[in-house]
mmCIF file of C-alpha atoms and ligand atoms in Angstrom:
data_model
loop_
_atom_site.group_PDB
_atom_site.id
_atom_site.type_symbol
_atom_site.label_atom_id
_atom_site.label_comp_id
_atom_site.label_asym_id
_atom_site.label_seq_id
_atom_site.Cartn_x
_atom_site.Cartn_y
_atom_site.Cartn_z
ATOM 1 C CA UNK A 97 0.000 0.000 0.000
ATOM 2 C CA UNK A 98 1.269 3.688 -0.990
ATOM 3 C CA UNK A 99 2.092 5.637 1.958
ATOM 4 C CA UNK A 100 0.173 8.666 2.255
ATOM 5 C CA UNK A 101 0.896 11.985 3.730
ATOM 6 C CA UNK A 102 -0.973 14.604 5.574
ATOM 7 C CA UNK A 103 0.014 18.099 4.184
ATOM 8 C CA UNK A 104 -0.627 20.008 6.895
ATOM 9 C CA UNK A 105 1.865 18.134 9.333
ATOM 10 C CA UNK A 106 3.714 15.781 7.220
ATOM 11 C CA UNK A 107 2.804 13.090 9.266
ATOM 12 C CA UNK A 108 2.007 9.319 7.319
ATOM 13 C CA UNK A 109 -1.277 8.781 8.136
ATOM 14 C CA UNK A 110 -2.858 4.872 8.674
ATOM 15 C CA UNK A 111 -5.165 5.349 5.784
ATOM 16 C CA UNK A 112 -8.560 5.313 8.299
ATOM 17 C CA UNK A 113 -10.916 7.989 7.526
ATOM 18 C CA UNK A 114 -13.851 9.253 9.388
ATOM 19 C CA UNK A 115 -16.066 11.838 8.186
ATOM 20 C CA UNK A 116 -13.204 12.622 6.116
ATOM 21 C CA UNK A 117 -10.760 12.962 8.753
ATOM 22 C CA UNK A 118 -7.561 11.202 8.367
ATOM 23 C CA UNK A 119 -6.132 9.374 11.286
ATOM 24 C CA UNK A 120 -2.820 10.280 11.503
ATOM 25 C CA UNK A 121 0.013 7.508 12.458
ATOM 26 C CA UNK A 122 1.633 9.616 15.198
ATOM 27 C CA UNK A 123 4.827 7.373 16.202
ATOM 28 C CA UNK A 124 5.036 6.756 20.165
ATOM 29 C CA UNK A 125 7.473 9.073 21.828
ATOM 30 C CA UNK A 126 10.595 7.547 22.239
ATOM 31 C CA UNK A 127 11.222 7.655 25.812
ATOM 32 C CA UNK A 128 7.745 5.816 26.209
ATOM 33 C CA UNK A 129 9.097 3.365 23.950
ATOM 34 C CA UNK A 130 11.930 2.917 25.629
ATOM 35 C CA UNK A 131 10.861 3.001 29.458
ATOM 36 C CA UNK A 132 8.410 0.398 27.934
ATOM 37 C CA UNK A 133 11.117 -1.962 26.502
ATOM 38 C CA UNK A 134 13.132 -1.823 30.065
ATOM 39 C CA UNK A 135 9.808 -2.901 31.864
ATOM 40 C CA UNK A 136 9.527 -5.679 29.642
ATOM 41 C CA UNK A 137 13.381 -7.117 29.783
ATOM 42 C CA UNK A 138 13.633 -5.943 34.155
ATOM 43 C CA UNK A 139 10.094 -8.337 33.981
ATOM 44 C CA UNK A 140 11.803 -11.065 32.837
ATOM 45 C CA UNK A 141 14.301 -10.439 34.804
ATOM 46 C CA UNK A 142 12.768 -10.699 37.958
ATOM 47 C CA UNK A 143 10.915 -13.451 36.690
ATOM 48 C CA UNK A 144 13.721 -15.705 36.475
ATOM 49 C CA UNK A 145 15.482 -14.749 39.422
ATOM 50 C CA UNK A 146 12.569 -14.422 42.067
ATOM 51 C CA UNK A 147 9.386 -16.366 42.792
ATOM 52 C CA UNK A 148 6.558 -15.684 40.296
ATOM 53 C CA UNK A 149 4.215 -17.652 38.927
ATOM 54 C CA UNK A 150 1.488 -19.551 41.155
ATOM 55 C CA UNK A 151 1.624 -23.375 39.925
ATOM 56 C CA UNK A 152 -1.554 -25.528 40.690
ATOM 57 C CA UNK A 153 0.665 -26.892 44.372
ATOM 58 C CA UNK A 154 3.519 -24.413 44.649
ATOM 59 C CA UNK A 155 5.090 -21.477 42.418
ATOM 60 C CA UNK A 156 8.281 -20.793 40.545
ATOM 61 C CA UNK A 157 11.149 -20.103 43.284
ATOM 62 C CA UNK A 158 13.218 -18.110 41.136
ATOM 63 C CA UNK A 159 17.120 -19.191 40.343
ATOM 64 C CA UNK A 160 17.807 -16.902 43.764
ATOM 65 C CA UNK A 161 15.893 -18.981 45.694
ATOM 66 C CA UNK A 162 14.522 -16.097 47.537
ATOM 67 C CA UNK A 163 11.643 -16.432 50.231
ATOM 68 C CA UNK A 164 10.174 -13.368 52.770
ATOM 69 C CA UNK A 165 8.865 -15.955 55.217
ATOM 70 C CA UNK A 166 12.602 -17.432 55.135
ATOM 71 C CA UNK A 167 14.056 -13.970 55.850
ATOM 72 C CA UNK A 168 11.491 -13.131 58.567
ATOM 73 C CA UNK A 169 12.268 -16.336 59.856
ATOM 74 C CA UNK A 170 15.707 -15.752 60.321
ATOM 75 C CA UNK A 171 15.204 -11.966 61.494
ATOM 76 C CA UNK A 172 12.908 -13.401 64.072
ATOM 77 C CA UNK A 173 15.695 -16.178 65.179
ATOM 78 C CA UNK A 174 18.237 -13.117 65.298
ATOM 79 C CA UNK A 175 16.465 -11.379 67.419
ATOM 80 C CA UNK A 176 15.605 -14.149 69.727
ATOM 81 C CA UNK A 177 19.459 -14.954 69.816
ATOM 82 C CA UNK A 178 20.444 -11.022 70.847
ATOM 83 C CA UNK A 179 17.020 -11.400 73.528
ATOM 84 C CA UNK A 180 18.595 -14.693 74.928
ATOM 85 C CA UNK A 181 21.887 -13.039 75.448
ATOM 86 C CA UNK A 182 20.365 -10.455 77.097
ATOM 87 C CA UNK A 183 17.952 -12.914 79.046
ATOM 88 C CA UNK A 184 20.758 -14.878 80.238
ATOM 89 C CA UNK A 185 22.769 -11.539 81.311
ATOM 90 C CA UNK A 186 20.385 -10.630 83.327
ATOM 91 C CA UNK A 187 20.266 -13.909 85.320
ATOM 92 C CA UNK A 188 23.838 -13.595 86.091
ATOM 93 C CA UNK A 189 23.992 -10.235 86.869
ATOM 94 C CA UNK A 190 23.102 -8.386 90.303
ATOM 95 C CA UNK A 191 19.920 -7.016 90.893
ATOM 96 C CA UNK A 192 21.406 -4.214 91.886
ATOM 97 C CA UNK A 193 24.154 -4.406 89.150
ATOM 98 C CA UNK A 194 21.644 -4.316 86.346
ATOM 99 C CA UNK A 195 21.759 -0.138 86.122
ATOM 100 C CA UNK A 196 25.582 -0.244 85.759
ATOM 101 C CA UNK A 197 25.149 -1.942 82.265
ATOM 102 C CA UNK A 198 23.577 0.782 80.339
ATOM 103 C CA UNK A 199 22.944 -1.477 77.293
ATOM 104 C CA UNK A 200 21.195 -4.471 79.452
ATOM 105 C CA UNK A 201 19.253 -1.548 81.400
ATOM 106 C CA UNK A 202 18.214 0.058 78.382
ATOM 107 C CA UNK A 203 16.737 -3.955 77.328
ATOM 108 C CA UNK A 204 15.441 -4.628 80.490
ATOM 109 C CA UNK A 205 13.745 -1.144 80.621
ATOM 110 C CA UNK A 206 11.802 -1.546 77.092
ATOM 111 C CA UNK A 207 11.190 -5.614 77.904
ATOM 112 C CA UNK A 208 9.631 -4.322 81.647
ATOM 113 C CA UNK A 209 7.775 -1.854 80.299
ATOM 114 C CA UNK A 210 6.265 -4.391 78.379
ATOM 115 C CA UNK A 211 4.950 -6.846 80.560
ATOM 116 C CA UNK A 212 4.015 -3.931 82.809
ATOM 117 C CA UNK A 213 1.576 -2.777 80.404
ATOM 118 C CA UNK A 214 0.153 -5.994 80.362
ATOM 119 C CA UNK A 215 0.417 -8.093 83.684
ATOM 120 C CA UNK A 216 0.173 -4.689 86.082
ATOM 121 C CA UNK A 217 -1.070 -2.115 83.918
ATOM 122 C CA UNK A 218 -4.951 -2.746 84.607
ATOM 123 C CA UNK A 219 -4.015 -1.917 88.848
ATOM 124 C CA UNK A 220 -1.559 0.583 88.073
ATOM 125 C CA UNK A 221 -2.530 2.202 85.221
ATOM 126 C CA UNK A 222 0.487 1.592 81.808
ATOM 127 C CA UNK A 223 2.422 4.231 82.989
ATOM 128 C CA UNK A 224 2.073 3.085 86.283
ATOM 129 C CA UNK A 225 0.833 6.840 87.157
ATOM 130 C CA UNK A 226 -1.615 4.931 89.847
ATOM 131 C CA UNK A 227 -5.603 5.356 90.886
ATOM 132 C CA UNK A 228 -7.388 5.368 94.063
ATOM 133 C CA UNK A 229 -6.285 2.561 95.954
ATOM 134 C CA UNK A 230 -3.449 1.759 93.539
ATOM 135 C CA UNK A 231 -0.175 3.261 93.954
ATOM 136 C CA UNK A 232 1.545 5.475 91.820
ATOM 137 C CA UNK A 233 4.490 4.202 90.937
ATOM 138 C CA UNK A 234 6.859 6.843 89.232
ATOM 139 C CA UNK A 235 7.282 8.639 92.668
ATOM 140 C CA UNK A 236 9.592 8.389 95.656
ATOM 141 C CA UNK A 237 6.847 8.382 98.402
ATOM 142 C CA UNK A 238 6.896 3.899 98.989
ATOM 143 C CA UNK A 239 4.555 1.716 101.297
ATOM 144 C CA UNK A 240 6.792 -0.604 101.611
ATOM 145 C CA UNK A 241 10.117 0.287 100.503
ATOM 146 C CA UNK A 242 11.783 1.689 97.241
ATOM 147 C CA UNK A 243 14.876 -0.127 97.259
ATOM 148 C CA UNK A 244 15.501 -2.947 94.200
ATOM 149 C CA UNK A 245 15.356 -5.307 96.550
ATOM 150 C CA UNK A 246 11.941 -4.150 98.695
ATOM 151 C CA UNK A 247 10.423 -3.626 95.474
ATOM 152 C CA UNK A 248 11.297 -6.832 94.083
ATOM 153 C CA UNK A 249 10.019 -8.377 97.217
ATOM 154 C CA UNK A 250 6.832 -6.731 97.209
ATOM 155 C CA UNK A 251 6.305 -7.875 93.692
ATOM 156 C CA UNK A 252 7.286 -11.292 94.739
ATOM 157 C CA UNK A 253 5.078 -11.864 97.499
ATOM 158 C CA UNK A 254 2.596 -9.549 96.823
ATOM 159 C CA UNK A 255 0.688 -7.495 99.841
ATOM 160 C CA UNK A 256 -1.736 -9.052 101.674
ATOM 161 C CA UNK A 257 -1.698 -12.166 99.484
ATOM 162 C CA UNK A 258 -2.283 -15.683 99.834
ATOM 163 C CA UNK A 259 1.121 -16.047 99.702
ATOM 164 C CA UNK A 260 3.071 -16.982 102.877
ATOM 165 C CA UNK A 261 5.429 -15.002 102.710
ATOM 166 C CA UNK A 262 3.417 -11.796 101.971
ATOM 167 C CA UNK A 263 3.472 -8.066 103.139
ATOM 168 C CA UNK A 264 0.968 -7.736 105.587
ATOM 169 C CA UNK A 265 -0.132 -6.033 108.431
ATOM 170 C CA UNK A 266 -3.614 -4.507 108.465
ATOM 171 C CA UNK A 267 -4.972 -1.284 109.796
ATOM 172 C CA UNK A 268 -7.497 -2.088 112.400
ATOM 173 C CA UNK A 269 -11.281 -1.643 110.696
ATOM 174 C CA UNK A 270 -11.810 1.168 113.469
ATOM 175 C CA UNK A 271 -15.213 2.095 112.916
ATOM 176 C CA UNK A 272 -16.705 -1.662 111.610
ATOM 177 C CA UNK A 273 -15.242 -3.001 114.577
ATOM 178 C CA UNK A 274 -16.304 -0.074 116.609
ATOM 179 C CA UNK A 275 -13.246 0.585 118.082
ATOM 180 C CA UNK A 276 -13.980 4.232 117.836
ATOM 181 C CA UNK A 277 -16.812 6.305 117.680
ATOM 182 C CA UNK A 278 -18.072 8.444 114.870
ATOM 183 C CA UNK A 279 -17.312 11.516 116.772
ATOM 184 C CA UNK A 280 -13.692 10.049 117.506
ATOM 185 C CA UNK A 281 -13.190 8.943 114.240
ATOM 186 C CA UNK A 282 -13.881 12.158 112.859
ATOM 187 C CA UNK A 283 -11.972 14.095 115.212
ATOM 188 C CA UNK A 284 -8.606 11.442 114.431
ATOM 189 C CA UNK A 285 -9.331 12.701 111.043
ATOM 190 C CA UNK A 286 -8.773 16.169 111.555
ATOM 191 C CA UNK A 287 -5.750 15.791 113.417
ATOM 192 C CA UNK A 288 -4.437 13.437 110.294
ATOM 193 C CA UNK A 289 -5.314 16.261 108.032
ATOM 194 C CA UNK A 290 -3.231 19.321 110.316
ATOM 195 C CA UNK A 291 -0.259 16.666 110.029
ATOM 196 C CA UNK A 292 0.115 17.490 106.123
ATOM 197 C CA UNK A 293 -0.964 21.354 106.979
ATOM 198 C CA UNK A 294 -4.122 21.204 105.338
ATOM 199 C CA UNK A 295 -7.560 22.665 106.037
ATOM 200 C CA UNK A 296 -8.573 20.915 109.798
ATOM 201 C CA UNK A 297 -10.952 21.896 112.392
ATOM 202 C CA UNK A 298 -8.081 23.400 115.210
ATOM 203 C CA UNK A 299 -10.146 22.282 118.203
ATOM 204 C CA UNK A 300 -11.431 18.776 116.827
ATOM 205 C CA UNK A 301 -7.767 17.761 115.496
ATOM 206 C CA UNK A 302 -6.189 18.930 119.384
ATOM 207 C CA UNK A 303 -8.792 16.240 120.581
ATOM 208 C CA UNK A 304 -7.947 13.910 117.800
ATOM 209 C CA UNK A 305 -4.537 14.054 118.227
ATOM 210 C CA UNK A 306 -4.825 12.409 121.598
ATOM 211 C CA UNK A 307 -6.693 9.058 119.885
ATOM 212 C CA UNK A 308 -3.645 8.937 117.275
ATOM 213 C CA UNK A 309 -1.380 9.022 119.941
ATOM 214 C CA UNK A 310 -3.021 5.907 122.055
ATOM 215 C CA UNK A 311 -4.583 4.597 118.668
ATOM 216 C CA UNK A 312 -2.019 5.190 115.825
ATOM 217 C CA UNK A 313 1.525 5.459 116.613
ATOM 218 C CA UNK A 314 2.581 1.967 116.981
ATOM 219 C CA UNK A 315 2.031 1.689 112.890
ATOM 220 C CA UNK A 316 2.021 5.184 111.444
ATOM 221 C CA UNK A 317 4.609 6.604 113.920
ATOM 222 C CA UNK A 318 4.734 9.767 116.465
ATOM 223 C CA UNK A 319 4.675 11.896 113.887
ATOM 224 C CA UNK A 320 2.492 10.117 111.774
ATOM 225 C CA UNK A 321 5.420 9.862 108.840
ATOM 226 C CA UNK A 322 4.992 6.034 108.624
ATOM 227 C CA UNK A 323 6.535 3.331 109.142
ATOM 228 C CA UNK A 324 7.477 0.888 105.878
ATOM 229 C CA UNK A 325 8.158 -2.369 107.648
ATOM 230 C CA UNK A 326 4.351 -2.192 108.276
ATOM 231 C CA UNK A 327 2.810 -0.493 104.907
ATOM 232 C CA UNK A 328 1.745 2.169 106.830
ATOM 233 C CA UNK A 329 1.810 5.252 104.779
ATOM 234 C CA UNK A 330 3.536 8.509 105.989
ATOM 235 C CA UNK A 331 0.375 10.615 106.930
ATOM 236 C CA UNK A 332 2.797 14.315 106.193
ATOM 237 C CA UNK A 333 3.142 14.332 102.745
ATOM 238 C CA UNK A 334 0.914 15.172 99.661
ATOM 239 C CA UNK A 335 0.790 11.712 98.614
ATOM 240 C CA UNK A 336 -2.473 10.330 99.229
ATOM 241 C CA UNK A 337 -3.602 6.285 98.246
ATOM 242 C CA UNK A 338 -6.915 7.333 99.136
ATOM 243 C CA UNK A 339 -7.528 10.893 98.821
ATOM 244 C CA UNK A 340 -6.680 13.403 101.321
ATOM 245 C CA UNK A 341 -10.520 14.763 102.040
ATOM 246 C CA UNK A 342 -12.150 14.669 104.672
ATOM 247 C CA UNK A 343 -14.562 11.644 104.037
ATOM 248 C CA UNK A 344 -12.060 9.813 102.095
ATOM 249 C CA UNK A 345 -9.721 10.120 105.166
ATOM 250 C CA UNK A 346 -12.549 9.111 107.543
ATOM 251 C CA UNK A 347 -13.743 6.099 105.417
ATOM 252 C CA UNK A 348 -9.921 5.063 105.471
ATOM 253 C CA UNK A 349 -9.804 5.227 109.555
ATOM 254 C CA UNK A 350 -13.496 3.357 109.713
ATOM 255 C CA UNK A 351 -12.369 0.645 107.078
ATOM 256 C CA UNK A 352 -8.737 0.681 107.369
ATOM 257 C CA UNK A 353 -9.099 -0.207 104.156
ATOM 258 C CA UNK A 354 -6.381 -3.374 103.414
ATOM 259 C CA UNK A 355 -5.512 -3.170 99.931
ATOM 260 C CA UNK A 356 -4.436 -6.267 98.149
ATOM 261 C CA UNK A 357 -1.891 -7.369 95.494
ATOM 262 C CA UNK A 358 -1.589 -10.848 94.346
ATOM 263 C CA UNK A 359 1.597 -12.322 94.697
ATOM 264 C CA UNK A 360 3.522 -12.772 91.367
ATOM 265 C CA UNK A 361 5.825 -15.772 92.436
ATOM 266 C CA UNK A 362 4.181 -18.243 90.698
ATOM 267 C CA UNK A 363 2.627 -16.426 87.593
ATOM 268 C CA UNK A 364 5.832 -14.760 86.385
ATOM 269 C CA UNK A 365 9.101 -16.962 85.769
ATOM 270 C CA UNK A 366 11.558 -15.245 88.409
ATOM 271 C CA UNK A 367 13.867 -13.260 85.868
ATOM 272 C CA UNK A 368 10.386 -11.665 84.529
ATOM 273 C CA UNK A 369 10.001 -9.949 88.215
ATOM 274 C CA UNK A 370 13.540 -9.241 88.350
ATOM 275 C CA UNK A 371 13.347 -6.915 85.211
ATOM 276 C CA UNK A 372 9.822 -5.979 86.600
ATOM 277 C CA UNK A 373 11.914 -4.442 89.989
ATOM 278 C CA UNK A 374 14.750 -3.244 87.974
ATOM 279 C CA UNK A 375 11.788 -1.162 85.447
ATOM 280 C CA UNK A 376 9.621 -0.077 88.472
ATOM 281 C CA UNK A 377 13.084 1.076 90.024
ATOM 282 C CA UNK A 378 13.978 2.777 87.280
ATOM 283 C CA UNK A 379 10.575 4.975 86.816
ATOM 284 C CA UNK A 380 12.349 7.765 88.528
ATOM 285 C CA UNK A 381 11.190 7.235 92.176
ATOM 286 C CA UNK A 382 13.451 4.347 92.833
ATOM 287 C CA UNK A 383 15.953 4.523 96.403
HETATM 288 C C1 LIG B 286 -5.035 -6.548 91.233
HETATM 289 C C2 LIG B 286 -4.421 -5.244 91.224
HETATM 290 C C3 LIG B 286 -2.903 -5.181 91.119
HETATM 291 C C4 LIG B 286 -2.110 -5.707 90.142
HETATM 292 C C5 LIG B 286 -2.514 -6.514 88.927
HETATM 293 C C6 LIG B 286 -0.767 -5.281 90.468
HETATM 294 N N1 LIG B 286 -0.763 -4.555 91.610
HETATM 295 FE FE1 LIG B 286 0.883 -3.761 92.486
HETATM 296 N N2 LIG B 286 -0.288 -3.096 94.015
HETATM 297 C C7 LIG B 286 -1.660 -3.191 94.083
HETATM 298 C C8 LIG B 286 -2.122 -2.564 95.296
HETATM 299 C C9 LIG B 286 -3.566 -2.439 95.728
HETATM 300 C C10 LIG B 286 -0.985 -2.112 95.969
HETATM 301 C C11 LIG B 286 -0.951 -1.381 97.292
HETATM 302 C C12 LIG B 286 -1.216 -2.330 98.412
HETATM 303 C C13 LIG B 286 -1.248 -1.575 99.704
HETATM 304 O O1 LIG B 286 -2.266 -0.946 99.964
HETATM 305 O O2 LIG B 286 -0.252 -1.644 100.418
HETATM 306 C C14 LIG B 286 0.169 -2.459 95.134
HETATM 307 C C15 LIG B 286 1.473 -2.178 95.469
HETATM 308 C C16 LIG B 286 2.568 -2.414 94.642
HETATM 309 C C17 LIG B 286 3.933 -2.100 94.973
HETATM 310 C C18 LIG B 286 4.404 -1.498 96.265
HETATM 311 C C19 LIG B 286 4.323 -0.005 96.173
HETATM 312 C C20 LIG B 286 4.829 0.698 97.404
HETATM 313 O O3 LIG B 286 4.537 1.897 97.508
HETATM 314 O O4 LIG B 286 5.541 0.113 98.221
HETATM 315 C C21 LIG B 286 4.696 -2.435 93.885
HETATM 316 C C22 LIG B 286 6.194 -2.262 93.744
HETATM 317 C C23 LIG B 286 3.812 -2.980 92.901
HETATM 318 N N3 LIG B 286 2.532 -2.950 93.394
HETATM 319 C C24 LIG B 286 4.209 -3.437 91.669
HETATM 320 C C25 LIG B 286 3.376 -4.161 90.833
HETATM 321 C C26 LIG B 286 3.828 -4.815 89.637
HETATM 322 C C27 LIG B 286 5.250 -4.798 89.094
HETATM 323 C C28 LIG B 286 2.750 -5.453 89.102
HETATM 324 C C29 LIG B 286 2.683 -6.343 87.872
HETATM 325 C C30 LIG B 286 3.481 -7.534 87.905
HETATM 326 C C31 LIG B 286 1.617 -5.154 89.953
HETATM 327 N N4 LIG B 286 2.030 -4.361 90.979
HETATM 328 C C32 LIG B 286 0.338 -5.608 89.697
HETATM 329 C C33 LIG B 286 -2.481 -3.775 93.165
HETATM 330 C C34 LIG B 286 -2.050 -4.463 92.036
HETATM 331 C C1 LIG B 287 -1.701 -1.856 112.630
HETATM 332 C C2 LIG B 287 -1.147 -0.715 111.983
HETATM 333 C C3 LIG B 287 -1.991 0.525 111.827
HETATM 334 C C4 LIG B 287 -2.649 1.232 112.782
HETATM 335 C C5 LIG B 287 -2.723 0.954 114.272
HETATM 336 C C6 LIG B 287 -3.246 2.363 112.116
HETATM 337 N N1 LIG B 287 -2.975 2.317 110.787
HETATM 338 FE FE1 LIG B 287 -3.596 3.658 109.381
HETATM 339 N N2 LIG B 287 -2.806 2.507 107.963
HETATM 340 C C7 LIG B 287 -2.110 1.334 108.169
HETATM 341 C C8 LIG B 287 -1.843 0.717 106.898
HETATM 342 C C9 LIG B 287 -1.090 -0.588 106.679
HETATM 343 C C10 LIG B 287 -2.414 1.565 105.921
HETATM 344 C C11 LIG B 287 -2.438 1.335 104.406
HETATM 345 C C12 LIG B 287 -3.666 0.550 104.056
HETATM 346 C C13 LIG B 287 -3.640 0.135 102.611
HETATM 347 O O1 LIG B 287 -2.589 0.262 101.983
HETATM 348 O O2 LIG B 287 -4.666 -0.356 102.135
HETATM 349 C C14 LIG B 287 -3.002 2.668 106.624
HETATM 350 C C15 LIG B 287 -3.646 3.735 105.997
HETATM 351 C C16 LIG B 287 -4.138 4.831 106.647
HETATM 352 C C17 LIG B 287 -4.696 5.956 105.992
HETATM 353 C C18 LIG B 287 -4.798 6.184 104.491
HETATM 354 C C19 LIG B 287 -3.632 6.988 103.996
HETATM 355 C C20 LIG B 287 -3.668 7.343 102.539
HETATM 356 O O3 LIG B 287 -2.593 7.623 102.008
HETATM 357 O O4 LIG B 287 -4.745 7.355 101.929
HETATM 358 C C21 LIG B 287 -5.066 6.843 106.977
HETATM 359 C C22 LIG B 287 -5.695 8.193 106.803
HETATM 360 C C23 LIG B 287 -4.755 6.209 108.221
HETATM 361 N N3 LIG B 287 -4.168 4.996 107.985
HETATM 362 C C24 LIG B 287 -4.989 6.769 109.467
HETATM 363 C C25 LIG B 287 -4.870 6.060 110.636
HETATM 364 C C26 LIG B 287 -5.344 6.540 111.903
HETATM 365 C C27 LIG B 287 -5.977 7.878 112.146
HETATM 366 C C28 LIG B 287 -5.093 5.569 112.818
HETATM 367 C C29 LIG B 287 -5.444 5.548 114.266
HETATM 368 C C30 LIG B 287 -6.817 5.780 114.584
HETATM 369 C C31 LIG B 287 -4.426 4.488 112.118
HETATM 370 N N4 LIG B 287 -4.327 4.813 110.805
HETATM 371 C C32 LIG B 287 -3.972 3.353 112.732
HETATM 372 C C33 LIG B 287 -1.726 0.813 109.365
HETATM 373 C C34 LIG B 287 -2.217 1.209 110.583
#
């Protein structure tokens, strides 16, 4: 077939005419051409060297033999090798020793934080920022101790557990048991409250203060700053497990309240509470 021209661009056209318009047989441009060509040859490329095509049981593998769930495999086992070193560190090294290694602390700190969120985050809250009832756990004010070793312990044995060697000791259920009366109990209460300087009834706290000393002493101390052998909490400071108002303070002398933690002997292997003390240590209140 004759080629034909279009005279206005010069361009061969494919011989298709509509409505007498001439289609015109524009070549492709030849960087498409080319980009297009490079797909094609890097396709079979890949083709050959990597797995491709789904057969009816299994698919090519590719002469490179390549496989993702082979390399995340391996990652995986890496990892678990480095974790296992660091594991096995930890057993051998110090409780208190464990800060001195700031690449096993840094390890121990992300791995606590961890199982924190999970096995004492729902008491404690995930940063361990404490509730009612539940202390906080990021400052230096303790019930029962903020060494390693006391907080280890109490994460051990847990507080008034079922575990025999638990923390206990119980603040006497002064109003249930009737041990004081409401008038007493109230007054007690507005002594505790002058202790920490805040708002109190002058004349009601002087007669309080007599009760705390025959009633309160022997766990919370003559000054009422505590005593941690005994979980009593120092009665001075801000810090407050169960509010520092007036009712809250008077429910906590009728009740005496008893709060409970399970003992974790027993549900977590023992290197899982030793990087639990060394991360609850480390939240910035540790002693
Ligand atoms: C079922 C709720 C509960 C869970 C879960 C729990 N705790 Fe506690 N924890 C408490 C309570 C309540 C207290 C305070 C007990 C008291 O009144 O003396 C406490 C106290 C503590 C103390 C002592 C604080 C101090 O001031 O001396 C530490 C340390 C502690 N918890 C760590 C943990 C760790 C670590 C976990 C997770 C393995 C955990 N707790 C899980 C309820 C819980
Ligand atoms: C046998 C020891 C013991 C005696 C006696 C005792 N307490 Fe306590 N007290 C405790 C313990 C332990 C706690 C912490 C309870 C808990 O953690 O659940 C506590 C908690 C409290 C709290 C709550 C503090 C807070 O931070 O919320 C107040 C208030 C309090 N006691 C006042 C008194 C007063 C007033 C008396 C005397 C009438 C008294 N206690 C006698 C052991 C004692």
């Amino acid at each position: 077939m004759k080629k034909e021209i279009d005279g206005a661009t010069g361009t061969e056209t494919t011989g298709h005419v509509w409505d007498g318009i001439r289609e015109l047989n524009t070549p492709l441009p030849k960087w498409w051409l080319y980009t297009l060509y490079a797909t094609i040859i890097w396709s079979i490329g890949f083709l050959t060297l990597y797995p491709a095509w789904p057969l009816l049981n299994s698919y090519t593998t590719g002469l490179l033999g390549y496989s993702q769930r082979a390399t995340v495999t391996q990652q995986l086992k890496d990892a678990k090798a480095a974790q296992s070193n660091m594991w096995s560190l930890l057993e051998k090294t110090e409780l208190e020793k464990v800060s001195a290694n700031p690449e096993l602390l840094r390890f121990v700190t992300a791995s606590g934080a961890a199982i924190f969120g999970e096995n004492c985050g729902p008491c404690h809250g995930r940063g361990a920022q404490g509730s009612k009832g539940y202390p906080n756990l990021n400052d230096d004010d303790w019930l029962w101790g903020g060494s390693i070793e006391e907080i280890q312990s109490s994460i051990q044995y847990g507080i008034r557990s079922s575990h025999e060697d638990t923390h206990e000791s119980d603040m006497p259920k002064f109003g249930i048991d009737e041990m004081l009366d409401e008038k007493q109990i109230s007054d007690v209460a507005e002594y505790v409250l002058s202790l920490s300087g805040k708002e109190n009834d002058a004349a009601a706290a002087s007669r309080g203060s007599a009760t705390f000393k025959e009633q309160c002493v022997a766990c919370h101390g003559e000054d009422g700053s505590g005593n941690q052998g005994l979980g009593a909490p120092n009665l001075k400071d801000a810090v407050w497990l169960y509010g520092s108002k007036k009712e809250d303070v008077v429910k906590s002398i009728h009740t005496g309240r008893g709060g409970k933690m399970p003992a974790w002997e027993g549900r977590l292997d023992p290197l899982t509470i030793k990087a639990l003390a060394v991360y609850v240590h480390g939240l910035g209140g540790g002693q």
